[in-house]
Tab-separated table of C-alpha atoms in Angstrom:
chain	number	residue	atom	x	y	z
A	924	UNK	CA	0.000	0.000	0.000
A	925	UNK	CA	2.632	2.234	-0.194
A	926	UNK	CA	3.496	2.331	-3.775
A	927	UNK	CA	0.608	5.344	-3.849
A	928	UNK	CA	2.619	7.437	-1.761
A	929	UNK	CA	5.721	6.656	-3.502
A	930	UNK	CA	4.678	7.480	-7.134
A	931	UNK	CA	2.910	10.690	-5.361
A	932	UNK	CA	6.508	11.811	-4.034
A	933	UNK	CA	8.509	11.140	-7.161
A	934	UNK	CA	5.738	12.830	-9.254
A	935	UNK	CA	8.654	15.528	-10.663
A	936	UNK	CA	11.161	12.759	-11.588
A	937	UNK	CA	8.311	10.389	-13.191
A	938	UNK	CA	7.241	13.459	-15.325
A	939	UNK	CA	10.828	14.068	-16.625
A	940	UNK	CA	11.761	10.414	-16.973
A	941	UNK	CA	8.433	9.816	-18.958
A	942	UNK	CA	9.035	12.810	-21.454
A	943	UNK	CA	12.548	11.530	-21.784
A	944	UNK	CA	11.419	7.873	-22.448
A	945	UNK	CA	8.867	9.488	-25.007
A	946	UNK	CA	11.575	11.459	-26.966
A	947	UNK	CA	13.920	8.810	-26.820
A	948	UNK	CA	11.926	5.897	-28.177
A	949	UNK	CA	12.286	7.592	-31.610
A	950	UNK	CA	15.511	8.919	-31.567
A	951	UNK	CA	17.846	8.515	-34.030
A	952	UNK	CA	14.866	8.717	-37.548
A	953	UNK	CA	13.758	11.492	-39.444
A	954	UNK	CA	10.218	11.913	-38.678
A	955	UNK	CA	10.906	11.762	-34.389
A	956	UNK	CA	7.929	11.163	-32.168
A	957	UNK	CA	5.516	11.854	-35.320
A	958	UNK	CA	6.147	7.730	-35.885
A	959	UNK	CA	4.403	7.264	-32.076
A	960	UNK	CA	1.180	8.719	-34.208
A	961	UNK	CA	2.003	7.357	-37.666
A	962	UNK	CA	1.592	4.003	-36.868
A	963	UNK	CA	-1.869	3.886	-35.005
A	964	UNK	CA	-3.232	6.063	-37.691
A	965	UNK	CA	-2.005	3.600	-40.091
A	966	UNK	CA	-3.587	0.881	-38.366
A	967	UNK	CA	-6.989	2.284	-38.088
A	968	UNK	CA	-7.293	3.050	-41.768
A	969	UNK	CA	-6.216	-0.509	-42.616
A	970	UNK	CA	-8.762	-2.149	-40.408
A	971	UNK	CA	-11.334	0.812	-41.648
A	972	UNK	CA	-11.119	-0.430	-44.954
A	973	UNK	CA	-10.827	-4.232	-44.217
A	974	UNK	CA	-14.203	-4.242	-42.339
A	975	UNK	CA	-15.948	-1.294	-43.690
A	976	UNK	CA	-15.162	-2.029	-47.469
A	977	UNK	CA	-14.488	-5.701	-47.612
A	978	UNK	CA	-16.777	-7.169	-44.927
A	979	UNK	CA	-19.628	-5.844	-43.806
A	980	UNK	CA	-20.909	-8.441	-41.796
A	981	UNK	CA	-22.789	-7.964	-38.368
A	982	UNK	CA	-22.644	-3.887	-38.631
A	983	UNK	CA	-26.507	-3.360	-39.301
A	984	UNK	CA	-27.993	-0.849	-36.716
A	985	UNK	CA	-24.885	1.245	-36.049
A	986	UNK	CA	-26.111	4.462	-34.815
A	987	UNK	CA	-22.938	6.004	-36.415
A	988	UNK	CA	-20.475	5.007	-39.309
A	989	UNK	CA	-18.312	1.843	-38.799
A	990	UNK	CA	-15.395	4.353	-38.796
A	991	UNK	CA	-16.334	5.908	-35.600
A	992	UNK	CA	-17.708	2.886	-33.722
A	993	UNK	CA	-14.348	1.322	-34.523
A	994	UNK	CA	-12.020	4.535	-33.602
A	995	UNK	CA	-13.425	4.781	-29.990
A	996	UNK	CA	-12.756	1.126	-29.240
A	997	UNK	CA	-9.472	1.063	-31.325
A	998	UNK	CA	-7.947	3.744	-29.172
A	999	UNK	CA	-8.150	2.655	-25.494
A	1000	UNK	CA	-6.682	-0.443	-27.039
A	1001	UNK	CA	-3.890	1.347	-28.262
A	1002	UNK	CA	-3.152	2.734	-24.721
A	1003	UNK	CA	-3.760	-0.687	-22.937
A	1004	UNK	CA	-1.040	-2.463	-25.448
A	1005	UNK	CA	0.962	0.284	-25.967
A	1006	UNK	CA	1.445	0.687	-21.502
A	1007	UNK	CA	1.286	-2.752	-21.334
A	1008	UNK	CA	4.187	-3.730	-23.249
A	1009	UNK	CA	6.304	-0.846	-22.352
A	1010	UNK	CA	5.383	-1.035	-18.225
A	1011	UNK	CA	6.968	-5.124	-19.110
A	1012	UNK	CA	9.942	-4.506	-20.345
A	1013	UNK	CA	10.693	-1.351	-17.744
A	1014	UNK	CA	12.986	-2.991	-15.825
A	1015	UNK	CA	15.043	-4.082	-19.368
A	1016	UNK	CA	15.047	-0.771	-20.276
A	1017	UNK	CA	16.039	0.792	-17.265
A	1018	UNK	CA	18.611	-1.628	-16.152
A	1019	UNK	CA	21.094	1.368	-15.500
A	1020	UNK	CA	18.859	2.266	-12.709
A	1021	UNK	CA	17.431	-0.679	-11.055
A	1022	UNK	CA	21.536	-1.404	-10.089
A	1023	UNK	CA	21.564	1.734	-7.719
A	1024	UNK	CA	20.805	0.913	-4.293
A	1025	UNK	CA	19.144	4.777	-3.926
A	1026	UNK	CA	16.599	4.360	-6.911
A	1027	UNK	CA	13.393	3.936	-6.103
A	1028	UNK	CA	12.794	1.137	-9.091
A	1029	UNK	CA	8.826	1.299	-8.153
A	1030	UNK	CA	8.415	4.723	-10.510
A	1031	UNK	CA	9.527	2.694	-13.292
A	1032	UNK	CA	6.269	0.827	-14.733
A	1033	UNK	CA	4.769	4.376	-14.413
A	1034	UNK	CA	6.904	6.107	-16.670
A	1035	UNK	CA	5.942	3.845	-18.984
A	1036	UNK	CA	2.616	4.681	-18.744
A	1037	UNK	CA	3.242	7.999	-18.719
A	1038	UNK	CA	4.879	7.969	-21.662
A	1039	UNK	CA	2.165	5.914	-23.249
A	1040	UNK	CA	-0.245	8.062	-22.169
A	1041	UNK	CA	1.002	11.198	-24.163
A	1042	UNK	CA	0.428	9.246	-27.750
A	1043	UNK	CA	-3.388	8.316	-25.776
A	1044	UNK	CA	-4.428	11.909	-25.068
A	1045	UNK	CA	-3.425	12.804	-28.870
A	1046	UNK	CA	-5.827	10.167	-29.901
A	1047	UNK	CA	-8.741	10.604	-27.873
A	1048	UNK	CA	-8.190	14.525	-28.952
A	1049	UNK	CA	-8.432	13.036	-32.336
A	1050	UNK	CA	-11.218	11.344	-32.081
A	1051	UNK	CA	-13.503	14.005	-30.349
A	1052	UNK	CA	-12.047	15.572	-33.189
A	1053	UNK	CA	-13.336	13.056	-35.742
A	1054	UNK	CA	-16.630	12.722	-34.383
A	1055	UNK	CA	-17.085	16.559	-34.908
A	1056	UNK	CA	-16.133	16.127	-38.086
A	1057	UNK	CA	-19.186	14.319	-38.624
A	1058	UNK	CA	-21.277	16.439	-36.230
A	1059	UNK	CA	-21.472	14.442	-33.357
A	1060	UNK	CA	-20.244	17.349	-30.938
A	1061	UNK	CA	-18.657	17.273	-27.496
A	1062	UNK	CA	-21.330	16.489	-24.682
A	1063	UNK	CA	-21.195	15.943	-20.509
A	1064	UNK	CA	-20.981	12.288	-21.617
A	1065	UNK	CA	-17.272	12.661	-22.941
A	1066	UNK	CA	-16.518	12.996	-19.047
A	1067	UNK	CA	-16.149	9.814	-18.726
A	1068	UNK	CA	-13.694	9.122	-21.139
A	1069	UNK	CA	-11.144	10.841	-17.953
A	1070	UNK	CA	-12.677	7.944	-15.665
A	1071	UNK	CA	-12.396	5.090	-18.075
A	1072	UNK	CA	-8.714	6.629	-19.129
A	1073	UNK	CA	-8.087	6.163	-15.163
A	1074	UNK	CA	-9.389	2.972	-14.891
A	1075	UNK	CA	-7.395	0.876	-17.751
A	1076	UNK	CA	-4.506	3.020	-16.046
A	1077	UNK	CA	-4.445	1.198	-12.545
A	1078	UNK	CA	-5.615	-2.020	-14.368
A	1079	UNK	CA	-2.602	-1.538	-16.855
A	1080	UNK	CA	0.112	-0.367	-13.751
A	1081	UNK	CA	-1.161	-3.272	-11.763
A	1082	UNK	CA	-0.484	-5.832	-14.410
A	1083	UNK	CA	2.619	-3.992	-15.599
A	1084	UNK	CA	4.190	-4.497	-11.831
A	1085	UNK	CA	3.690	-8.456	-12.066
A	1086	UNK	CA	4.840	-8.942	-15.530
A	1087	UNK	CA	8.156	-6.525	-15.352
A	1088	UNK	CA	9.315	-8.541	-11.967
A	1089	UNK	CA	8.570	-11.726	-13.711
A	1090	UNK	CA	10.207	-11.146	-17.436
A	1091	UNK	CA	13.528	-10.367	-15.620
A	1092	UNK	CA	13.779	-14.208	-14.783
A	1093	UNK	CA	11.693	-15.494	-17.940
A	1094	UNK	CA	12.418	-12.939	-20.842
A	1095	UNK	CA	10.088	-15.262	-23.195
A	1096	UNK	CA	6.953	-13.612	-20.957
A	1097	UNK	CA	7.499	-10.288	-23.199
A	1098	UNK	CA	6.902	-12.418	-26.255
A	1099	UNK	CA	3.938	-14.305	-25.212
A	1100	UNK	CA	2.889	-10.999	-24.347
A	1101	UNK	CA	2.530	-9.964	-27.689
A	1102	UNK	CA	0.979	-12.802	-28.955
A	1103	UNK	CA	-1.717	-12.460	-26.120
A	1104	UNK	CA	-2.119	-9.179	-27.110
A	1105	UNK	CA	-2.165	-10.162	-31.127
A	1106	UNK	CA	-5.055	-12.455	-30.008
A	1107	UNK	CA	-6.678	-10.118	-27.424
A	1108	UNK	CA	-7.933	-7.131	-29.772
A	1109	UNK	CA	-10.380	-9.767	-31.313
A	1110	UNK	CA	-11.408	-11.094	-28.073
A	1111	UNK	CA	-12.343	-7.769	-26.598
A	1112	UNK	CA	-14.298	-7.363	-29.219
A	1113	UNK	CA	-12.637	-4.216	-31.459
A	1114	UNK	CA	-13.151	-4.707	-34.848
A	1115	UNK	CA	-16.728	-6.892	-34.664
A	1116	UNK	CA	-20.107	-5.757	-32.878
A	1117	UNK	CA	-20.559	-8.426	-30.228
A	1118	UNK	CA	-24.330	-7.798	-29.960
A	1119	UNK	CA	-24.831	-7.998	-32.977
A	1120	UNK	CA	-22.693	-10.826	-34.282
A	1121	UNK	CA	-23.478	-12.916	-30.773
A	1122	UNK	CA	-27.498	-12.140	-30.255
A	1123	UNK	CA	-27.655	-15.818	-30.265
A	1124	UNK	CA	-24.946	-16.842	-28.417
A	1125	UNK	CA	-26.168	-15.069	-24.790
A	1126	UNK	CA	-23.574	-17.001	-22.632
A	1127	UNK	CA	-20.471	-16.580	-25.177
A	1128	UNK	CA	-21.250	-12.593	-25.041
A	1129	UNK	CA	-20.886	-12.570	-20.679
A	1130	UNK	CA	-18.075	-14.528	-21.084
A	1131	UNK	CA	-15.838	-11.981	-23.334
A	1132	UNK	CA	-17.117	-9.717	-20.899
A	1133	UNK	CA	-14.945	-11.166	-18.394
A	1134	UNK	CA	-12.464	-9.150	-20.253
A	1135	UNK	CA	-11.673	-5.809	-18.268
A	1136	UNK	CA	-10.306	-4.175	-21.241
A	1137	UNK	CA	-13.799	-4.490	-22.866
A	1138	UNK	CA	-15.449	-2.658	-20.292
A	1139	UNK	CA	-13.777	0.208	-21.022
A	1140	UNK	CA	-13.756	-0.352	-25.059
A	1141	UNK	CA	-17.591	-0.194	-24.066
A	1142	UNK	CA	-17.476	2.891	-21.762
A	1143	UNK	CA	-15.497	4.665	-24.551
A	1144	UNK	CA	-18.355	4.118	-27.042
A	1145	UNK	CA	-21.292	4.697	-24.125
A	1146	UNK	CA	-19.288	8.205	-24.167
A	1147	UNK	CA	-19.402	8.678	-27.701
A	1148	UNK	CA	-22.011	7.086	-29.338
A	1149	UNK	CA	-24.431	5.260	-26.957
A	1150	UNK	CA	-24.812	7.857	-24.470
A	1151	UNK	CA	-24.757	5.880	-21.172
A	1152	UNK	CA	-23.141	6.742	-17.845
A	1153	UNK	CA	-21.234	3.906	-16.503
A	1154	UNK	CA	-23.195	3.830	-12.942
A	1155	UNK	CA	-26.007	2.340	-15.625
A	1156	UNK	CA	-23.788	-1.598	-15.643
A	1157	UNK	CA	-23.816	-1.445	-11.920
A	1158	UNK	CA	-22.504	-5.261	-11.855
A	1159	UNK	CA	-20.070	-5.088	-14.271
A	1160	UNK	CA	-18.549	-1.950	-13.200
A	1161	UNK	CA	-18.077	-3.408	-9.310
A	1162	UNK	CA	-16.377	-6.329	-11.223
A	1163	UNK	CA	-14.074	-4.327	-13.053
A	1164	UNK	CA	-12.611	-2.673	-10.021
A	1165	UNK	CA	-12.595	-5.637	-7.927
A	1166	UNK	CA	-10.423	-7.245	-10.935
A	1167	UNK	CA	-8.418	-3.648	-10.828
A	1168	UNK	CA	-8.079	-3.977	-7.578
A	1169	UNK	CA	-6.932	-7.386	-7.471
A	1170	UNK	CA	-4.612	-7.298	-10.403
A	1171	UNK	CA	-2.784	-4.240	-8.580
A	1172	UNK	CA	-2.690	-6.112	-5.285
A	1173	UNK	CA	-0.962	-9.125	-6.902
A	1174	UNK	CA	1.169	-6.993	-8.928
A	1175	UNK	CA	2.214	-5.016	-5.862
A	1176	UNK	CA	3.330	-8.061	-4.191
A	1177	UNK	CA	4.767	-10.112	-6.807
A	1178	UNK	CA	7.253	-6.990	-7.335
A	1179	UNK	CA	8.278	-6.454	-3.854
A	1180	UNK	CA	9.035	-10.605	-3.670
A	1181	UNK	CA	11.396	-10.203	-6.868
A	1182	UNK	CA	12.750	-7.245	-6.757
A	1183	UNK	CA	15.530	-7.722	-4.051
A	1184	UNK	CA	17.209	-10.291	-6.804
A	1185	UNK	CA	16.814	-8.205	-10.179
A	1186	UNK	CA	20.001	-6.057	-9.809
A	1187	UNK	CA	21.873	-9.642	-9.558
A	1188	UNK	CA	20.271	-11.003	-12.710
A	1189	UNK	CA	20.177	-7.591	-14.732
């Protein structure tokens, strides 16, 4: 319990260290940080034109265009992989610092997501942004983009303190990682309409919903498009933070276990 107060008193260092780690992922090409926003952009049109020119399938009573629905499910993704991956590999990365005895290692998993969290405020900019574009303007709903944002943070930060203790002695978790997350974005559901696709599949639909990540890929489009406030899925919201909670708890304590042995094995 008192990694809080920890990250709290380092704030200053975890804000330099995370605009650092931003600048620095890039350096060396041409085109800088722009590639942080290249790539997701990229990505968006590719699946855009995958599902909204080649298949159709399973998109019939979308309040909005496909473009849209997709975008504001796409984009919490890209912050969950993008904080994920980064918060595992921390301790790699940072190697220099985990071997000083006077370092508090803790603030490292949260300049990752820091630093991940810069490329996720561009994109939800963009896609208020986008859905102005085609007149859906900002309402009191979009508030809760800030608590959903803060949510898949401390689910992220809590999963990213188990799996950077862990990867130092098994560096194949980082891959499996990826393939999880490879598998994940179509298990969430992103790219397909789950009610739509699943009306008669009842019990297949609560069980993807076991999936934190898509209750906030849901909250995102309740914000947007649907227009409901997240007290309105009582149930799943308490299960959500219980799993939050949990995964932080476990994450918390796997870390402090491991971490008196990771300056010997780094």
């Amino acid at each position: 319990m008192s990694l809080p107060a920890q990250i709290l008193k380092n704030r200053r260092m975890i804000w330099k260290l995370a605009k650092n780690d931003f600048r620095t992922k890039f350096a060396g090409s041409y085109l800088g940080t722009i590639w942080a926003f290249v790539q997701p952009v990229v990505t968006v049109l590719v699946y855009w034109f995958v599902f909204e020119v080649g298949f159709r399938g399973g998109q019939e009573g979308l309040p909005v265009p496909f473009v849209l629905y997709l975008v504001a499910g796409i984009v919490p993704w890209f912050f969950f992989q993008d904080a994920l991956t980064g918060g595992t590999n921390a301790m790699i990365s940072y190697n220099y610092l985990v071997k000083k005895v006077v370092f508090q290692i803790e603030v490292l998993p949260v300049v990752k997501l820091v630093s991940a969290f810069f490329v996720h405020a561009f994109f939800v900019a963009f896609t208020i942004f986008l859905y102005a574009c085609y007149g859906r303007f900002p309402d009191l709903y979009y508030l809760q983009v800030l608590y959903y944002s803060a949510g898949l943070a401390l689910l992220v930060l809590g999963m990213s303190y188990a799996t950077c203790a862990i990867v130092v002695f098994f560096r194949d978790l980082a891959q499996i990682i990826n393939i999880a997350l490879q598998v994940g974005i179509w298990f969430t559901p992103i790219m397909w309409i789950a009610e739509n696709v699943l009306v008669d599949h009842p019990l297949l639909w609560q069980v993807l919903k076991l999936n934190p990540v898509y209750y906030v890929v849901t909250g995102y489009r309740d914000a947007f498009i649907y227009k409901n406030w997240f007290w309105e899925r009582p149930l799943w919201t308490l299960y959500f933070w219980c799993f939050t909670a949990a995964a932080f708890l476990f994450g918390s304590w796997v870390f402090r276990r491991l971490k008196i042995h990771f300056a010997d094995v780094l």
